[in-house]
C-alpha cells in the first residue's frame, strides 16, 4: 500500500517525479487533501496516475470501469484522458470520501463522463452483466478489497471486450507477497491472484513495479 514506486531510493524517486511528473494543480490539490485522511494510503501514486492516463490514450479507451474509487484521483486521471464522449463507471461504497471525488471531478469539468455507483462492487458487476454490458469495457482498473481480487478477475474477464485491458493495483503489496504463510486474507488473495494470472491463458500479462505493483492483463 505504499504510494510510491518500489525500489527507488528517496533521491532517485524525487528525480523521477521532478523530471517526469506533469501533475496538474487540481490533481495535486486532490492528492494533498486525500493525504490528510486516515485512509490516505488507498490513493495511488501520482506517477501511476499519469501512467494510467497514458494507457487510456494508448488504448483509445472510450468505456472504462473502475472498482475502488476512494477520493477519485485515479478516476480523474483516466477521465481527463478520455475523449469527450468517453464514459467512466466508478464502483465504491458510500463514505465521506465520495463527496471529495465528486467535487474534484466537477471542478475539472469531467463530471459528465463519470458515473459513481455506491454499492458493493460485486452487486454492480453482476448488474452490468445482467444488463448486457459484457464484452463492452475497454479498460478496467481494479483497486478495491483485496480478498475479492480473484472474483473481480472473473467478472472483469466477462465485462472486458476482447483486447481490453484489465489492471490490478497493489499486486506487490508492500512486499508482503513474499510471506510464506500469511495470516492476512488480503495477502493470500493477492498471492492467489498473481499465481492465477501467471498461468491464465485468457490473458497476456505484464507486472510492473510501479507504485505498489500494477499488473496489466490484456484479454485475449
Ligand atoms: Ca491501491
PDB file of C-alpha atoms and ligand atoms in Angstrom:
ATOM      1  CA  UNK A   1       0.000   0.000   0.000  1.00  0.00           C
ATOM      2  CA  UNK A   2       2.976   2.258  -0.411  1.00  0.00           C
ATOM      3  CA  UNK A   3       2.155   5.276  -2.531  1.00  0.00           C
ATOM      4  CA  UNK A   4       5.399   5.459  -4.413  1.00  0.00           C
ATOM      5  CA  UNK A   5       7.259   3.253  -6.791  1.00  0.00           C
ATOM      6  CA  UNK A   6       9.171   0.474  -5.120  1.00  0.00           C
ATOM      7  CA  UNK A   7      12.927   0.043  -5.180  1.00  0.00           C
ATOM      8  CA  UNK A   8      13.908   3.637  -5.760  1.00  0.00           C
ATOM      9  CA  UNK A   9      15.812   5.469  -3.056  1.00  0.00           C
ATOM     10  CA  UNK A  10      14.469   8.853  -1.982  1.00  0.00           C
ATOM     11  CA  UNK A  11      16.773  10.862  -4.223  1.00  0.00           C
ATOM     12  CA  UNK A  12      16.088   8.841  -7.339  1.00  0.00           C
ATOM     13  CA  UNK A  13      12.336   8.802  -6.703  1.00  0.00           C
ATOM     14  CA  UNK A  14      12.363  12.564  -6.286  1.00  0.00           C
ATOM     15  CA  UNK A  15      14.296  12.873  -9.540  1.00  0.00           C
ATOM     16  CA  UNK A  16      11.690  10.722 -11.311  1.00  0.00           C
ATOM     17  CA  UNK A  17       8.935  13.000 -10.034  1.00  0.00           C
ATOM     18  CA  UNK A  18      10.806  16.232 -10.760  1.00  0.00           C
ATOM     19  CA  UNK A  19      11.755  15.252 -14.294  1.00  0.00           C
ATOM     20  CA  UNK A  20       8.600  13.487 -15.476  1.00  0.00           C
ATOM     21  CA  UNK A  21       5.529  14.185 -13.349  1.00  0.00           C
ATOM     22  CA  UNK A  22       3.094  16.558 -15.056  1.00  0.00           C
ATOM     23  CA  UNK A  23       0.505  16.633 -12.311  1.00  0.00           C
ATOM     24  CA  UNK A  24      -1.976  19.471 -12.699  1.00  0.00           C
ATOM     25  CA  UNK A  25      -2.521  21.890  -9.778  1.00  0.00           C
ATOM     26  CA  UNK A  26      -6.005  20.373  -9.370  1.00  0.00           C
ATOM     27  CA  UNK A  27      -4.703  16.802  -9.115  1.00  0.00           C
ATOM     28  CA  UNK A  28      -2.024  17.979  -6.706  1.00  0.00           C
ATOM     29  CA  UNK A  29      -4.636  19.643  -4.539  1.00  0.00           C
ATOM     30  CA  UNK A  30      -6.739  16.458  -4.540  1.00  0.00           C
ATOM     31  CA  UNK A  31      -3.712  14.380  -3.600  1.00  0.00           C
ATOM     32  CA  UNK A  32      -2.806  16.718  -0.763  1.00  0.00           C
ATOM     33  CA  UNK A  33      -6.367  16.799   0.559  1.00  0.00           C
ATOM     34  CA  UNK A  34      -6.510  12.994   0.414  1.00  0.00           C
ATOM     35  CA  UNK A  35      -3.159  12.680   2.199  1.00  0.00           C
ATOM     36  CA  UNK A  36      -4.771  14.176   5.299  1.00  0.00           C
ATOM     37  CA  UNK A  37      -7.378  11.399   5.516  1.00  0.00           C
ATOM     38  CA  UNK A  38      -6.943   8.315   7.721  1.00  0.00           C
ATOM     39  CA  UNK A  39      -7.088   6.031   4.663  1.00  0.00           C
ATOM     40  CA  UNK A  40      -4.620   8.137   2.682  1.00  0.00           C
ATOM     41  CA  UNK A  41      -2.678   5.022   1.736  1.00  0.00           C
ATOM     42  CA  UNK A  42      -5.565   3.997  -0.547  1.00  0.00           C
ATOM     43  CA  UNK A  43      -4.543   6.669  -3.020  1.00  0.00           C
ATOM     44  CA  UNK A  44      -2.364   5.707  -5.943  1.00  0.00           C
ATOM     45  CA  UNK A  45       0.998   7.345  -6.576  1.00  0.00           C
ATOM     46  CA  UNK A  46       0.907  10.370  -8.894  1.00  0.00           C
ATOM     47  CA  UNK A  47       3.308   8.798 -11.401  1.00  0.00           C
ATOM     48  CA  UNK A  48       0.929   5.824 -11.563  1.00  0.00           C
ATOM     49  CA  UNK A  49      -1.989   8.123 -12.310  1.00  0.00           C
ATOM     50  CA  UNK A  50      -0.018   9.684 -15.126  1.00  0.00           C
ATOM     51  CA  UNK A  51       0.849   6.225 -16.459  1.00  0.00           C
ATOM     52  CA  UNK A  52      -2.794   5.153 -16.369  1.00  0.00           C
ATOM     53  CA  UNK A  53      -3.825   8.283 -18.253  1.00  0.00           C
ATOM     54  CA  UNK A  54      -1.276   7.374 -20.896  1.00  0.00           C
ATOM     55  CA  UNK A  55      -2.709   3.851 -21.045  1.00  0.00           C
ATOM     56  CA  UNK A  56      -6.165   5.306 -21.691  1.00  0.00           C
ATOM     57  CA  UNK A  57      -4.754   7.304 -24.577  1.00  0.00           C
ATOM     58  CA  UNK A  58      -2.634   4.455 -25.942  1.00  0.00           C
ATOM     59  CA  UNK A  59      -5.538   2.018 -25.941  1.00  0.00           C
ATOM     60  CA  UNK A  60      -8.022   4.573 -27.252  1.00  0.00           C
ATOM     61  CA  UNK A  61     -10.332   3.539 -24.431  1.00  0.00           C
ATOM     62  CA  UNK A  62     -13.814   5.049 -24.515  1.00  0.00           C
ATOM     63  CA  UNK A  63     -15.533   2.994 -21.849  1.00  0.00           C
ATOM     64  CA  UNK A  64     -13.802   2.370 -18.527  1.00  0.00           C
ATOM     65  CA  UNK A  65     -14.786   0.592 -15.325  1.00  0.00           C
ATOM     66  CA  UNK A  66     -13.096   1.345 -12.013  1.00  0.00           C
ATOM     67  CA  UNK A  67     -13.561  -0.843  -8.954  1.00  0.00           C
ATOM     68  CA  UNK A  68     -12.444   1.112  -5.885  1.00  0.00           C
ATOM     69  CA  UNK A  69     -12.541   4.877  -6.366  1.00  0.00           C
ATOM     70  CA  UNK A  70     -11.946   6.473  -2.926  1.00  0.00           C
ATOM     71  CA  UNK A  71     -11.382  10.220  -3.380  1.00  0.00           C
ATOM     72  CA  UNK A  72     -11.272   9.888  -7.140  1.00  0.00           C
ATOM     73  CA  UNK A  73      -7.630  10.550  -8.031  1.00  0.00           C
ATOM     74  CA  UNK A  74      -7.209   7.615 -10.433  1.00  0.00           C
ATOM     75  CA  UNK A  75     -10.672   8.243 -11.857  1.00  0.00           C
ATOM     76  CA  UNK A  76      -9.830  11.876 -12.522  1.00  0.00           C
ATOM     77  CA  UNK A  77      -6.566  10.910 -14.244  1.00  0.00           C
ATOM     78  CA  UNK A  78      -8.405   8.470 -16.502  1.00  0.00           C
ATOM     79  CA  UNK A  79     -11.454  10.651 -17.139  1.00  0.00           C
ATOM     80  CA  UNK A  80      -9.299  13.550 -18.296  1.00  0.00           C
ATOM     81  CA  UNK A  81      -7.592  11.218 -20.773  1.00  0.00           C
ATOM     82  CA  UNK A  82     -10.904  10.038 -22.235  1.00  0.00           C
ATOM     83  CA  UNK A  83     -12.426  11.616 -25.311  1.00  0.00           C
ATOM     84  CA  UNK A  84     -15.321  13.980 -24.537  1.00  0.00           C
ATOM     85  CA  UNK A  85     -17.899  11.248 -25.211  1.00  0.00           C
ATOM     86  CA  UNK A  86     -15.970   8.646 -23.205  1.00  0.00           C
ATOM     87  CA  UNK A  87     -17.514   7.136 -20.089  1.00  0.00           C
ATOM     88  CA  UNK A  88     -16.093   6.007 -16.759  1.00  0.00           C
ATOM     89  CA  UNK A  89     -18.179   3.935 -14.364  1.00  0.00           C
ATOM     90  CA  UNK A  90     -16.821   4.002 -10.804  1.00  0.00           C
ATOM     91  CA  UNK A  91     -17.764   1.469  -8.111  1.00  0.00           C
ATOM     92  CA  UNK A  92     -17.304   2.188  -4.420  1.00  0.00           C
ATOM     93  CA  UNK A  93     -19.062   2.016  -1.092  1.00  0.00           C
ATOM     94  CA  UNK A  94     -20.787   5.024   0.482  1.00  0.00           C
ATOM     95  CA  UNK A  95     -18.333   7.082   2.522  1.00  0.00           C
ATOM     96  CA  UNK A  96     -17.346  10.615   3.391  1.00  0.00           C
ATOM     97  CA  UNK A  97     -14.743  10.475   0.633  1.00  0.00           C
ATOM     98  CA  UNK A  98     -17.369  10.186  -2.174  1.00  0.00           C
ATOM     99  CA  UNK A  99     -18.077  13.898  -1.939  1.00  0.00           C
ATOM    100  CA  UNK A 100     -14.397  14.759  -2.297  1.00  0.00           C
ATOM    101  CA  UNK A 101     -14.209  12.755  -5.516  1.00  0.00           C
ATOM    102  CA  UNK A 102     -17.312  14.367  -6.954  1.00  0.00           C
ATOM    103  CA  UNK A 103     -16.176  17.857  -6.002  1.00  0.00           C
ATOM    104  CA  UNK A 104     -12.883  17.483  -7.882  1.00  0.00           C
ATOM    105  CA  UNK A 105     -14.483  15.816 -10.914  1.00  0.00           C
ATOM    106  CA  UNK A 106     -16.874  18.756 -11.109  1.00  0.00           C
ATOM    107  CA  UNK A 107     -14.090  21.278 -10.784  1.00  0.00           C
ATOM    108  CA  UNK A 108     -12.149  19.508 -13.532  1.00  0.00           C
ATOM    109  CA  UNK A 109     -15.188  19.613 -15.812  1.00  0.00           C
ATOM    110  CA  UNK A 110     -15.395  15.840 -16.269  1.00  0.00           C
ATOM    111  CA  UNK A 111     -18.447  15.061 -14.116  1.00  0.00           C
ATOM    112  CA  UNK A 112     -20.486  14.279 -17.220  1.00  0.00           C
ATOM    113  CA  UNK A 113     -18.101  11.478 -18.128  1.00  0.00           C
ATOM    114  CA  UNK A 114     -18.194   9.772 -14.744  1.00  0.00           C
ATOM    115  CA  UNK A 115     -20.909   7.775 -13.002  1.00  0.00           C
ATOM    116  CA  UNK A 116     -20.283   6.757  -9.383  1.00  0.00           C
ATOM    117  CA  UNK A 117     -22.276   3.734  -8.207  1.00  0.00           C
ATOM    118  CA  UNK A 118     -22.343   3.368  -4.451  1.00  0.00           C
ATOM    119  CA  UNK A 119     -22.932  -0.317  -3.709  1.00  0.00           C
ATOM    120  CA  UNK A 120     -20.871  -3.425  -3.081  1.00  0.00           C
ATOM    121  CA  UNK A 121     -18.894  -3.785  -6.309  1.00  0.00           C
ATOM    122  CA  UNK A 122     -19.943  -7.394  -6.816  1.00  0.00           C
ATOM    123  CA  UNK A 123     -23.581  -6.249  -6.942  1.00  0.00           C
ATOM    124  CA  UNK A 124     -22.755  -3.598  -9.524  1.00  0.00           C
ATOM    125  CA  UNK A 125     -20.683  -6.009 -11.610  1.00  0.00           C
ATOM    126  CA  UNK A 126     -23.436  -8.627 -11.598  1.00  0.00           C
ATOM    127  CA  UNK A 127     -25.965  -5.977 -12.607  1.00  0.00           C
ATOM    128  CA  UNK A 128     -23.740  -4.913 -15.503  1.00  0.00           C
ATOM    129  CA  UNK A 129     -23.531  -8.494 -16.752  1.00  0.00           C
ATOM    130  CA  UNK A 130     -27.302  -8.952 -16.389  1.00  0.00           C
ATOM    131  CA  UNK A 131     -27.801  -5.651 -18.176  1.00  0.00           C
ATOM    132  CA  UNK A 132     -25.991  -6.922 -21.251  1.00  0.00           C
ATOM    133  CA  UNK A 133     -22.767  -4.970 -20.756  1.00  0.00           C
ATOM    134  CA  UNK A 134     -20.485  -7.978 -21.094  1.00  0.00           C
ATOM    135  CA  UNK A 135     -17.612  -7.662 -23.569  1.00  0.00           C
ATOM    136  CA  UNK A 136     -18.054  -3.883 -23.637  1.00  0.00           C
ATOM    137  CA  UNK A 137     -15.383  -2.264 -21.444  1.00  0.00           C
ATOM    138  CA  UNK A 138     -12.108  -1.139 -22.993  1.00  0.00           C
ATOM    139  CA  UNK A 139     -10.287  -0.800 -19.691  1.00  0.00           C
ATOM    140  CA  UNK A 140     -10.989  -1.998 -16.148  1.00  0.00           C
ATOM    141  CA  UNK A 141      -8.995  -0.790 -13.124  1.00  0.00           C
ATOM    142  CA  UNK A 142      -9.304  -2.932 -10.003  1.00  0.00           C
ATOM    143  CA  UNK A 143      -8.151  -1.361  -6.720  1.00  0.00           C
ATOM    144  CA  UNK A 144     -10.664  -2.452  -4.090  1.00  0.00           C
ATOM    145  CA  UNK A 145     -10.929  -5.076  -1.325  1.00  0.00           C
ATOM    146  CA  UNK A 146      -8.089  -7.457  -1.989  1.00  0.00           C
ATOM    147  CA  UNK A 147      -9.879 -10.569  -0.694  1.00  0.00           C
ATOM    148  CA  UNK A 148     -12.195 -10.325  -3.707  1.00  0.00           C
ATOM    149  CA  UNK A 149      -9.450  -9.874  -6.305  1.00  0.00           C
ATOM    150  CA  UNK A 150      -9.809 -13.426  -7.695  1.00  0.00           C
ATOM    151  CA  UNK A 151     -13.580 -12.883  -8.007  1.00  0.00           C
ATOM    152  CA  UNK A 152     -13.105  -9.465  -9.611  1.00  0.00           C
ATOM    153  CA  UNK A 153     -10.854 -11.107 -12.193  1.00  0.00           C
ATOM    154  CA  UNK A 154     -13.651 -13.405 -13.332  1.00  0.00           C
ATOM    155  CA  UNK A 155     -16.146 -10.545 -13.583  1.00  0.00           C
ATOM    156  CA  UNK A 156     -13.616  -8.361 -15.395  1.00  0.00           C
ATOM    157  CA  UNK A 157     -12.981 -11.074 -17.958  1.00  0.00           C
ATOM    158  CA  UNK A 158     -16.709 -11.160 -18.686  1.00  0.00           C
ATOM    159  CA  UNK A 159     -17.070  -7.373 -18.866  1.00  0.00           C
ATOM    160  CA  UNK A 160     -13.909  -6.525 -20.849  1.00  0.00           C
ATOM    161  CA  UNK A 161     -14.006  -6.638 -24.614  1.00  0.00           C
ATOM    162  CA  UNK A 162     -11.557  -8.800 -26.487  1.00  0.00           C
ATOM    163  CA  UNK A 163      -8.249  -6.923 -26.489  1.00  0.00           C
ATOM    164  CA  UNK A 164      -9.392  -4.873 -23.499  1.00  0.00           C
ATOM    165  CA  UNK A 165      -7.072  -4.090 -20.629  1.00  0.00           C
ATOM    166  CA  UNK A 166      -7.581  -5.157 -17.004  1.00  0.00           C
ATOM    167  CA  UNK A 167      -5.372  -3.507 -14.369  1.00  0.00           C
ATOM    168  CA  UNK A 168      -4.844  -4.816 -10.840  1.00  0.00           C
ATOM    169  CA  UNK A 169      -3.324  -2.499  -8.229  1.00  0.00           C
ATOM    170  CA  UNK A 170      -1.214  -3.413  -5.179  1.00  0.00           C
ATOM    171  CA  UNK A 171      -0.043  -6.716  -6.617  1.00  0.00           C
ATOM    172  CA  UNK A 172       3.306  -6.464  -4.773  1.00  0.00           C
ATOM    173  CA  UNK A 173       1.526  -5.464  -1.545  1.00  0.00           C
ATOM    174  CA  UNK A 174       4.488  -3.641   0.022  1.00  0.00           C
ATOM    175  CA  UNK A 175       6.499  -6.862  -0.299  1.00  0.00           C
ATOM    176  CA  UNK A 176       4.089  -8.950   1.778  1.00  0.00           C
ATOM    177  CA  UNK A 177       3.503 -11.205  -1.224  1.00  0.00           C
ATOM    178  CA  UNK A 178       6.795 -12.834  -0.164  1.00  0.00           C
ATOM    179  CA  UNK A 179       5.311 -14.164   3.089  1.00  0.00           C
ATOM    180  CA  UNK A 180       5.191 -17.958   3.194  1.00  0.00           C
ATOM    181  CA  UNK A 181       2.088 -18.467   5.363  1.00  0.00           C
ATOM    182  CA  UNK A 182       0.426 -15.077   5.655  1.00  0.00           C
ATOM    183  CA  UNK A 183      -2.183 -14.536   8.361  1.00  0.00           C
ATOM    184  CA  UNK A 184      -3.841 -11.864   6.247  1.00  0.00           C
ATOM    185  CA  UNK A 185      -6.628 -12.982   3.918  1.00  0.00           C
ATOM    186  CA  UNK A 186      -5.809  -9.973   1.751  1.00  0.00           C
ATOM    187  CA  UNK A 187      -2.224 -11.123   1.305  1.00  0.00           C
ATOM    188  CA  UNK A 188      -3.353 -14.655   0.494  1.00  0.00           C
ATOM    189  CA  UNK A 189      -5.835 -13.358  -2.082  1.00  0.00           C
ATOM    190  CA  UNK A 190      -3.209 -11.233  -3.828  1.00  0.00           C
ATOM    191  CA  UNK A 191      -0.808 -14.172  -3.881  1.00  0.00           C
ATOM    192  CA  UNK A 192      -3.559 -16.376  -5.342  1.00  0.00           C
ATOM    193  CA  UNK A 193      -4.434 -13.766  -7.951  1.00  0.00           C
ATOM    194  CA  UNK A 194      -0.805 -13.393  -9.011  1.00  0.00           C
ATOM    195  CA  UNK A 195      -0.414 -17.177  -9.371  1.00  0.00           C
ATOM    196  CA  UNK A 196      -3.630 -17.353 -11.389  1.00  0.00           C
ATOM    197  CA  UNK A 197      -2.598 -14.524 -13.707  1.00  0.00           C
ATOM    198  CA  UNK A 198       0.744 -16.191 -14.404  1.00  0.00           C
ATOM    199  CA  UNK A 199      -0.883 -19.276 -15.883  1.00  0.00           C
ATOM    200  CA  UNK A 200      -4.178 -17.820 -17.138  1.00  0.00           C
ATOM    201  CA  UNK A 201      -4.275 -18.361 -20.905  1.00  0.00           C
ATOM    202  CA  UNK A 202      -7.209 -15.967 -21.270  1.00  0.00           C
ATOM    203  CA  UNK A 203      -4.852 -13.001 -20.899  1.00  0.00           C
ATOM    204  CA  UNK A 204      -1.488 -11.552 -21.869  1.00  0.00           C
ATOM    205  CA  UNK A 205       0.339 -10.307 -18.782  1.00  0.00           C
ATOM    206  CA  UNK A 206       2.895  -7.798 -17.544  1.00  0.00           C
ATOM    207  CA  UNK A 207       3.530  -7.000 -13.877  1.00  0.00           C
ATOM    208  CA  UNK A 208       5.114  -3.598 -13.283  1.00  0.00           C
ATOM    209  CA  UNK A 209       6.908  -2.487 -10.093  1.00  0.00           C
ATOM    210  CA  UNK A 210       5.084   0.835 -10.340  1.00  0.00           C
ATOM    211  CA  UNK A 211       3.557   2.245  -7.174  1.00  0.00           C
ATOM    212  CA  UNK A 212       2.744  -0.815  -5.089  1.00  0.00           C
ATOM    213  CA  UNK A 213       2.819  -3.114  -8.102  1.00  0.00           C
ATOM    214  CA  UNK A 214       0.483  -2.931 -11.097  1.00  0.00           C
ATOM    215  CA  UNK A 215      -0.450  -5.920 -13.258  1.00  0.00           C
ATOM    216  CA  UNK A 216      -1.565  -5.295 -16.826  1.00  0.00           C
ATOM    217  CA  UNK A 217      -3.731  -8.025 -18.333  1.00  0.00           C
ATOM    218  CA  UNK A 218      -4.843  -7.884 -21.941  1.00  0.00           C
ATOM    219  CA  UNK A 219      -7.900 -10.031 -22.579  1.00  0.00           C
ATOM    220  CA  UNK A 220      -7.201 -12.380 -25.471  1.00  0.00           C
TER     221      UNK A 220
HETATM  222 CA1  LIG B   1      -4.315   0.760  -4.416  1.00  0.00          CA
END
